[in-house]
Coordinates of C-alpha atoms in Angstrom, one line a residue:
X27 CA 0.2 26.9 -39.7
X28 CA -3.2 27.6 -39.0
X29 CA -3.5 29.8 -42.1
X30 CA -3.3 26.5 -44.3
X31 CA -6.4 25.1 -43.0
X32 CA -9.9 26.0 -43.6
X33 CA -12.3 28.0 -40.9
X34 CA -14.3 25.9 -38.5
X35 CA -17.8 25.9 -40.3
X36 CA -19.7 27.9 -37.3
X37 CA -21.7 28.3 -39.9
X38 CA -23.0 24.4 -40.0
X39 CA -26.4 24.2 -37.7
X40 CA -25.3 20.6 -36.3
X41 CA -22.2 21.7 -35.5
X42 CA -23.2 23.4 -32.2
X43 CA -24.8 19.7 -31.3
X44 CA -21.4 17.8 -31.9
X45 CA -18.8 17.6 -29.4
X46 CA -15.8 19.1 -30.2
X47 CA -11.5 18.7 -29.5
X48 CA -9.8 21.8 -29.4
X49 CA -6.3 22.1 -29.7
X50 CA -3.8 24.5 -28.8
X51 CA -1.1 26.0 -31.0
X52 CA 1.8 23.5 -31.9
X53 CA -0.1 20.3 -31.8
X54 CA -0.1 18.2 -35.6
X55 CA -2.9 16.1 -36.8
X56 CA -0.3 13.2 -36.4
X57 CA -0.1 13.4 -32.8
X58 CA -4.1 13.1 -32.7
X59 CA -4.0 10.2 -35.3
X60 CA -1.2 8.0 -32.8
X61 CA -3.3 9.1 -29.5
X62 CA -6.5 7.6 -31.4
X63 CA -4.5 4.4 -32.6
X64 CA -3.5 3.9 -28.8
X65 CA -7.2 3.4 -27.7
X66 CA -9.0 2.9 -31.1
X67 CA -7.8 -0.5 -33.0
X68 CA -8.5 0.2 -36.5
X69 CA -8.0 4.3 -36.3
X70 CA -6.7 5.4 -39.5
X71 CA -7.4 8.4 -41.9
X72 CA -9.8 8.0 -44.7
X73 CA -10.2 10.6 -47.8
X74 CA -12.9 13.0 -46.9
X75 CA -15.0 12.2 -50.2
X76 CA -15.6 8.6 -49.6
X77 CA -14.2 5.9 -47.5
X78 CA -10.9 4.6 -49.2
X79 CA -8.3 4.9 -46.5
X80 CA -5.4 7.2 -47.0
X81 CA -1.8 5.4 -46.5
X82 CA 0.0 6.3 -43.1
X83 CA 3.0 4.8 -41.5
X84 CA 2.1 5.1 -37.7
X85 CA 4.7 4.6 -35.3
X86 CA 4.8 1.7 -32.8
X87 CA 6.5 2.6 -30.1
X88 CA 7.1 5.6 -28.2
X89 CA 10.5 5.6 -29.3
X90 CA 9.9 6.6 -33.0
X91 CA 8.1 9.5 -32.0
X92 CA 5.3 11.2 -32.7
X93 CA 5.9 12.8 -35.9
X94 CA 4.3 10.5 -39.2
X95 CA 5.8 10.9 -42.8
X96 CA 3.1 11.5 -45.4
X97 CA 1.3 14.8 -46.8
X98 CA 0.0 17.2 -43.9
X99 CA -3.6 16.4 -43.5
X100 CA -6.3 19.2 -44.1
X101 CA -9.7 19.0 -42.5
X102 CA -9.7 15.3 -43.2
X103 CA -11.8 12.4 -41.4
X104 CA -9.7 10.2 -38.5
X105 CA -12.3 7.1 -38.1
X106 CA -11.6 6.0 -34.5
X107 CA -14.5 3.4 -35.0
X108 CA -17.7 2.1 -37.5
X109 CA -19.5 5.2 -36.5
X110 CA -17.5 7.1 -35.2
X111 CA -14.8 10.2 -36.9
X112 CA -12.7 13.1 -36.3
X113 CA -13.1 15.9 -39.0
X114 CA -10.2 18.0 -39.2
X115 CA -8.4 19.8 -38.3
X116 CA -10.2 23.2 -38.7
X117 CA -8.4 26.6 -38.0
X118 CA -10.1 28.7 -35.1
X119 CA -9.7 32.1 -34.5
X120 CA -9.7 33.9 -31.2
X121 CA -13.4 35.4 -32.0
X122 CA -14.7 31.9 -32.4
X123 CA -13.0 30.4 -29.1
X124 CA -14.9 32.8 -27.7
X125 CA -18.0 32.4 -29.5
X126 CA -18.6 28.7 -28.5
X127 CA -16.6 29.2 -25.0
X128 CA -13.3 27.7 -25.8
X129 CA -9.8 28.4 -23.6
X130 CA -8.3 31.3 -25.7
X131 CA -5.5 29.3 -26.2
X132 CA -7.5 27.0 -28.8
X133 CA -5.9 27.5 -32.6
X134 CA -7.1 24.2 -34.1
X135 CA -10.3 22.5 -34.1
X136 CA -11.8 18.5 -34.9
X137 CA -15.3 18.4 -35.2
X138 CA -16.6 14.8 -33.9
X139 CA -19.1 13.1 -35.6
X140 CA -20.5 10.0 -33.2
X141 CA -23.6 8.7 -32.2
X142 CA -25.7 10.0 -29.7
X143 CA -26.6 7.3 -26.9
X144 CA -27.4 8.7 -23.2
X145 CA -28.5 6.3 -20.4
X146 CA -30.0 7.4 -17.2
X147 CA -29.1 10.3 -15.1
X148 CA -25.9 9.6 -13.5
X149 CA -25.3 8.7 -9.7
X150 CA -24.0 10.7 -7.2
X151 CA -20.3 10.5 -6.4
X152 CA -16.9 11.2 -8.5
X153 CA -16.9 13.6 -11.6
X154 CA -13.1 12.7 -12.2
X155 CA -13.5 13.8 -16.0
X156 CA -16.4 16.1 -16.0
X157 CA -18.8 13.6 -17.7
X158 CA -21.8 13.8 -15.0
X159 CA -21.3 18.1 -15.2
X160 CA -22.0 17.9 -19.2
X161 CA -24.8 15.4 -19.0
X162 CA -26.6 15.3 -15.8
X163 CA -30.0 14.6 -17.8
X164 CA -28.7 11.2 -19.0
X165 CA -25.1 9.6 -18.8
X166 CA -23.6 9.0 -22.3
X167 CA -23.3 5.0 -22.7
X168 CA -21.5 2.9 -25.1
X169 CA -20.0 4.6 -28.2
X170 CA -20.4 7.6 -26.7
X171 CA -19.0 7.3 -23.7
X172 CA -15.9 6.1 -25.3
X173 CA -15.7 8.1 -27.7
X174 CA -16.1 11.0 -24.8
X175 CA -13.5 9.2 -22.3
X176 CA -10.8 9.4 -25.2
X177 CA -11.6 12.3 -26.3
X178 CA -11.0 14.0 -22.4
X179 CA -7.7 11.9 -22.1
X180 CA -6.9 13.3 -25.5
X181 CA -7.1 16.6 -24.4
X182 CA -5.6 16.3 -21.6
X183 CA -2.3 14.8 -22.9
X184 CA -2.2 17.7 -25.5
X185 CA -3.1 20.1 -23.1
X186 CA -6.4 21.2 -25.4
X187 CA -10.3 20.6 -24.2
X188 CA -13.4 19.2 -25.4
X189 CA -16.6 21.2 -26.2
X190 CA -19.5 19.0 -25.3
X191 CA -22.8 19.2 -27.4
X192 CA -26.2 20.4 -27.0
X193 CA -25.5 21.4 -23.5
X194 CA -21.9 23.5 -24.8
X195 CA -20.1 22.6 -21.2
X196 CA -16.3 22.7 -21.7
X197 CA -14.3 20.2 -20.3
X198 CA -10.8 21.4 -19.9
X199 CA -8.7 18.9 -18.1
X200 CA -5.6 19.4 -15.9
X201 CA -2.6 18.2 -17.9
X202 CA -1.1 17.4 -14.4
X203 CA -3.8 15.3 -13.1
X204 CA -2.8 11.7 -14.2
X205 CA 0.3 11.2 -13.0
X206 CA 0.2 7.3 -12.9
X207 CA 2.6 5.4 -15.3
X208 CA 3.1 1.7 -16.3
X209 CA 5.8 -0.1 -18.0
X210 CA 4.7 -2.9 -20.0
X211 CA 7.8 -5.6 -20.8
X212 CA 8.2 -9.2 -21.4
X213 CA 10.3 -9.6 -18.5
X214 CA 9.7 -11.0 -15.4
X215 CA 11.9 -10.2 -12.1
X216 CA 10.9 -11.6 -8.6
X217 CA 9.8 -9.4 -6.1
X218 CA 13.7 -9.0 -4.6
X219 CA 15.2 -7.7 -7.2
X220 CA 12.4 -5.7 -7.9
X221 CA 11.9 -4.1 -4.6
X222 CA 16.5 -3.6 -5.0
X223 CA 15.2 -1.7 -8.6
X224 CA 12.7 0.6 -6.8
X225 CA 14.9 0.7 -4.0
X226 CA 17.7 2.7 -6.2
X227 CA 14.8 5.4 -6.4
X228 CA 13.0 5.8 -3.6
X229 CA 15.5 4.0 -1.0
X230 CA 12.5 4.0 1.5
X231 CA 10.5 1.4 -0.9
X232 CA 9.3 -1.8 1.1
X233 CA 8.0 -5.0 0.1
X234 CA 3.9 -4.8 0.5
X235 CA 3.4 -8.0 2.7
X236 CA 0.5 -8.9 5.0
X237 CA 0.3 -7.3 8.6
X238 CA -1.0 -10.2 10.0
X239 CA -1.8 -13.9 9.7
X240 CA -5.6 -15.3 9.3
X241 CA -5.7 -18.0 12.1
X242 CA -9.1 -19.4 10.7
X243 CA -12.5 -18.4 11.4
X244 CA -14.0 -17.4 14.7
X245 CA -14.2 -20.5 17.0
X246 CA -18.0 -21.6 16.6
X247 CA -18.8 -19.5 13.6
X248 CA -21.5 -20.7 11.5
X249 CA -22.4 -24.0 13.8
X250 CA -23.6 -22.2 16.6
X251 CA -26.4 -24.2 17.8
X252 CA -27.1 -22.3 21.1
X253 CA -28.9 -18.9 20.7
X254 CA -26.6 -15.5 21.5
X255 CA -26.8 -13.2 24.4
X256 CA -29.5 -10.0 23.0
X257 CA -27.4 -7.7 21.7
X258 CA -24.1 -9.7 20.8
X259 CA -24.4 -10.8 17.4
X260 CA -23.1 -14.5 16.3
X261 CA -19.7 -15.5 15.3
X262 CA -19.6 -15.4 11.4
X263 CA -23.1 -13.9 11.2
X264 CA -26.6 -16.2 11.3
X265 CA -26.1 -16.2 7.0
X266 CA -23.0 -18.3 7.2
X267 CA -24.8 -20.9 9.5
X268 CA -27.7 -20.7 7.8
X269 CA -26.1 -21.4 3.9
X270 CA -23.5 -24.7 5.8
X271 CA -27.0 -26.1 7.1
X272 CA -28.2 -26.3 3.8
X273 CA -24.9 -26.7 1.7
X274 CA -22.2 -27.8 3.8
X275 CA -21.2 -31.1 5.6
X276 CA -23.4 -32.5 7.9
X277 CA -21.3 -35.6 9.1
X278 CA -18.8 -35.0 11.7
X279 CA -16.6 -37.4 10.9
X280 CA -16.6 -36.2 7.2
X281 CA -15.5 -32.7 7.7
X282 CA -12.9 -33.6 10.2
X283 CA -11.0 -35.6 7.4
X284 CA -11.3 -32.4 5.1
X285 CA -10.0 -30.3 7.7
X286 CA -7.0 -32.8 7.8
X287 CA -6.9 -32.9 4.1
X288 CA -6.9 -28.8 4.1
X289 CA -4.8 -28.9 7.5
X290 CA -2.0 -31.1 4.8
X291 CA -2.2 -29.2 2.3
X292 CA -1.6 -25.6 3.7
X293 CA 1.4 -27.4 5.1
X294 CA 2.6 -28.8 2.1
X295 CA 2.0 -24.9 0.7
X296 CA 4.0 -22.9 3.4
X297 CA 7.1 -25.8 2.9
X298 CA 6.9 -25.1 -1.0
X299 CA 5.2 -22.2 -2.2
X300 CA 4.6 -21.5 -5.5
X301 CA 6.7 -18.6 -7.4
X302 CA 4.3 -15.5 -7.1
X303 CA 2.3 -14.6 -9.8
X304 CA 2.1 -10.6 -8.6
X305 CA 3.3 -8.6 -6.0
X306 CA 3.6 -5.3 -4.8
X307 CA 6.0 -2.5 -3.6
X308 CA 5.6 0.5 -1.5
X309 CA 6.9 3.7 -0.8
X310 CA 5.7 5.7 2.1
X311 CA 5.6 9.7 1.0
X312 CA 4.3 10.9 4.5
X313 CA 1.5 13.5 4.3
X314 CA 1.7 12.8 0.4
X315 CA 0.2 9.8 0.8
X316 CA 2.0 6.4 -0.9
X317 CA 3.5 5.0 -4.1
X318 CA 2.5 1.8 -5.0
X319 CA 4.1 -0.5 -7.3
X320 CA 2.0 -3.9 -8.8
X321 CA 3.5 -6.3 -10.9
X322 CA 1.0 -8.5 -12.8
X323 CA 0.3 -10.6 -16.0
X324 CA -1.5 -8.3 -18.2
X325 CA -3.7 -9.7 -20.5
X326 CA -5.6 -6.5 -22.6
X327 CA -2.6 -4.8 -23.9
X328 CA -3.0 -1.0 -25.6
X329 CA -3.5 -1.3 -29.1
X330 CA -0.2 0.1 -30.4
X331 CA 1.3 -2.8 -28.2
X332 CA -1.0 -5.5 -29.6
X333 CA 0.8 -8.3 -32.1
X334 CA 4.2 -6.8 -31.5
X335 CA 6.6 -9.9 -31.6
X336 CA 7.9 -9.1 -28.3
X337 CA 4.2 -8.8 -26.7
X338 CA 3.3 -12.2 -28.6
X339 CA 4.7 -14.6 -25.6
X340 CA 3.2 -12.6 -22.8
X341 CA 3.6 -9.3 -21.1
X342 CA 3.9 -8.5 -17.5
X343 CA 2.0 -4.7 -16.3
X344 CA 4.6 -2.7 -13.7
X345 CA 2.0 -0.5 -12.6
X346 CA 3.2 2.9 -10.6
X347 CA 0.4 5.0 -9.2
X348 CA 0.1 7.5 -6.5
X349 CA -2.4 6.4 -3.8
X350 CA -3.0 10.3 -1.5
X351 CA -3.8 10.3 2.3
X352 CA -7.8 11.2 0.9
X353 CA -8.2 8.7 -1.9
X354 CA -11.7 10.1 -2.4
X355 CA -10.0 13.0 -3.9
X356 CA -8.8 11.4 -7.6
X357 CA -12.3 11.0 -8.9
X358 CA -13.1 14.8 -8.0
X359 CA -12.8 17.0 -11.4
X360 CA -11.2 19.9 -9.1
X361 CA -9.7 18.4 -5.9
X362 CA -8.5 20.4 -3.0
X363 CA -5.5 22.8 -2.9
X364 CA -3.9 20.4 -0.8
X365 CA -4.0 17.5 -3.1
X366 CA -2.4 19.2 -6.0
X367 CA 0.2 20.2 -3.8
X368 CA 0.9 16.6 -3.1
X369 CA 0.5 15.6 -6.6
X370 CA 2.8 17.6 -7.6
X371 CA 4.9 16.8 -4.7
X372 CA 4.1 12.6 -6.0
X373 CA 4.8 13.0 -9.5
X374 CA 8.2 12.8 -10.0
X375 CA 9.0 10.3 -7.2
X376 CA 6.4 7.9 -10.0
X377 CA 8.8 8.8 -13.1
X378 CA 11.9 8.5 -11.2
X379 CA 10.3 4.8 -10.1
X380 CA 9.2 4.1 -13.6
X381 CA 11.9 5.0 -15.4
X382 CA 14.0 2.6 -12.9
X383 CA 11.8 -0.3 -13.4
X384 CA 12.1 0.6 -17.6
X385 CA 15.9 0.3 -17.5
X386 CA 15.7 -3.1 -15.7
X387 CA 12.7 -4.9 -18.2
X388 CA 12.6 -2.5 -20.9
X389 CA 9.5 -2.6 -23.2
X390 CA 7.6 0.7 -23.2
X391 CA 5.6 2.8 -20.6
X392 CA 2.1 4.3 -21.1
X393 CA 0.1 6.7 -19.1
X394 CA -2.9 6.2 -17.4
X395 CA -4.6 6.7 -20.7
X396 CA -2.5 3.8 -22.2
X397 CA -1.0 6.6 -24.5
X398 CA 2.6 5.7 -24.9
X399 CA 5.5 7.9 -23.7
X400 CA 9.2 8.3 -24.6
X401 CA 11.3 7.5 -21.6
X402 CA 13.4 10.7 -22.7
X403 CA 10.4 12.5 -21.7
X404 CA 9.9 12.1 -18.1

């Protein structure tokens, strides 16, 4: 309860100048603490009068839950990094929500303590997480910025917010705005049997194949040696001549044996091709847009996933994600009416898909945060 902890120091003159996380009632410290081990390696919880680390048993999987054994923390310090901490949590009352612009819903508080390091004023385009709003003097870089990235993610997973410094601006993202999943497993299946997985739910899923075949370059491009009619530019563009004169063959007789060497091997491909390394399914949604399906090798694994002994052999990325009609509209902060609609509209058709593709592989599934979630819980 928030009675147990102590009252957000208001009172503290750099805490105005700090970003803050605030919470909503019913979230535990612990749940902050496994969100921070998901981006942040070496997150743990250290005494708050010097730096011996506290003992914690952290789950590693989604399927152990959220909930850690161990002594309820009390406005202690979560390092996410060398230089970077949670203090925390703090109780906060409805007056001082108010006071420093907080939703009303906020109950608990972490104070962040991280460095300060702002680049250049950021570019035009996208504000998916509100980061150019808070800062348009100078775009936090490095630490900062990850420390902010997480910390927006983190907030909206727990349906909280994040009180920028200096300039106060309140971030409060949409709990319902990532809606992309991926299940991470150490099983491979070929596209076929993949594309029969998806197809149990979404029956409309299709195998994403080329439209058409490349027949080779336009006939004469790059070796033009006559000069084009004004206004029709040349085939392949003057560039492409211009870098084979200097860097490609000159004999005639040379690069007709590599075109028969090239000619032979394409052959000796489309007889025998190699098992594929990735592919892709889609599911057509109509005025919703698309789902799309990718299955890859994934190499940088989420840090609850990292030296697990099935992850130690290799792990294959399922990645769902919902592509709309105006892709534009995911990196706006607030899209349009109509793209919430669809979202909303997408977002089950994506759990229904990953939840498939998790009872064929297994392993676990993560958000788009790389936050892990129980398959129970979509």
């Amino acid at each position: 309860m928030t009675r147990d902890l102590p009252r957000l120091p208001l009172s503290d003159d750099g805490l105005r100048n700090r970003h803050l996380l605030a919470l909503p009632d019913g979230v535990e410290p612990d749940e902050v603490e496994v969100l921070a081990a998901s981006r942040f390696l070496n997150a743990r919880w250290e005494d708050p009068d010097g730096d011996t680390p506290t003992q914690r048993s952290r789950p590693l999987t989604a399927a152990l839950g959220l909930r850690l054994s161990g002594p309820r923390p009390q406005a202690r310090v979560l390092r996410l990094t060398r230089h970077s901490t949670l203090v925390g949590p703090y109780a906060v009352t409805p007056d001082d929500a108010l006071t420093l612009g907080l939703p009303a819903t906020t109950t608990t508080a972490f104070d962040v303590v991280c460095p300060r390091d702002r680049g250049a004023k950021p570019y035009p385009g996208g504000d998916r997480h509100g980061l150019k709003r808070a800062f348009p003097d100078g775009y936090p870089n490095r630490e900062e910025e990850r420390v902010l990235l997480w910390l927006v993610a983190a907030a909206r997973r727990l349906g909280g917010a994040v009180r920028t410094g200096q300039s106060g601006v309140v971030l409060q993202p949409d709990m319902e705005s990532a809606i992309d999943l991926t299940v991470f497993s150490d099983r491979w299946i070929e596209p076929a049997e993949a594309l029969a997985v998806v197809q149990r739910a979404a029956p409309r899923a299709r195998l994403s194949v080329p439209t058409s075949e490349w027949d080779g370059p336009m006939p004469g491009a790059g070796r033009y040696e006559g000069h084009p009619l004004a206004g029709m530019p040349e085939p392949g563009g003057s560039g492409l001549r211009d870098a084979l004169l200097e860097h490609g063959i000159l004999d005639p007789d040379e690069r007709r044996r590599l075109q028969m060497e090239a000619a032979a091997f394409d052959e000796l491909m489309l007889a025998a091709p190699p098992a594929a390394e990735s592919f892709g399914v889609l599911v057509e949604l109509g005025v919703d847009g698309m789902v799309a399906v990718e299955a890859a090798e994934e190499q940088d694994l989420p840090p609850l996933l990292q030296g697990l002994p099935w992850t130690a052999q290799g792990v294959v990325a399922y990645r769902v994600r919902w592509e709309p009609l105006l892709i534009e509209e995911l990196e706006l902060e607030k899209p349009s009416f109509e793209h919430r609609v669809a979202r909303t509209r997408s977002a089950p058709v994506v759990q229904v898909i990953a939840r498939a593709i998790h009872a064929a592989v297994g392993g676990e599934i993560a958000d788009e945060a790389d936050f892990l979630i129980d398959p129970a819980d979509l």
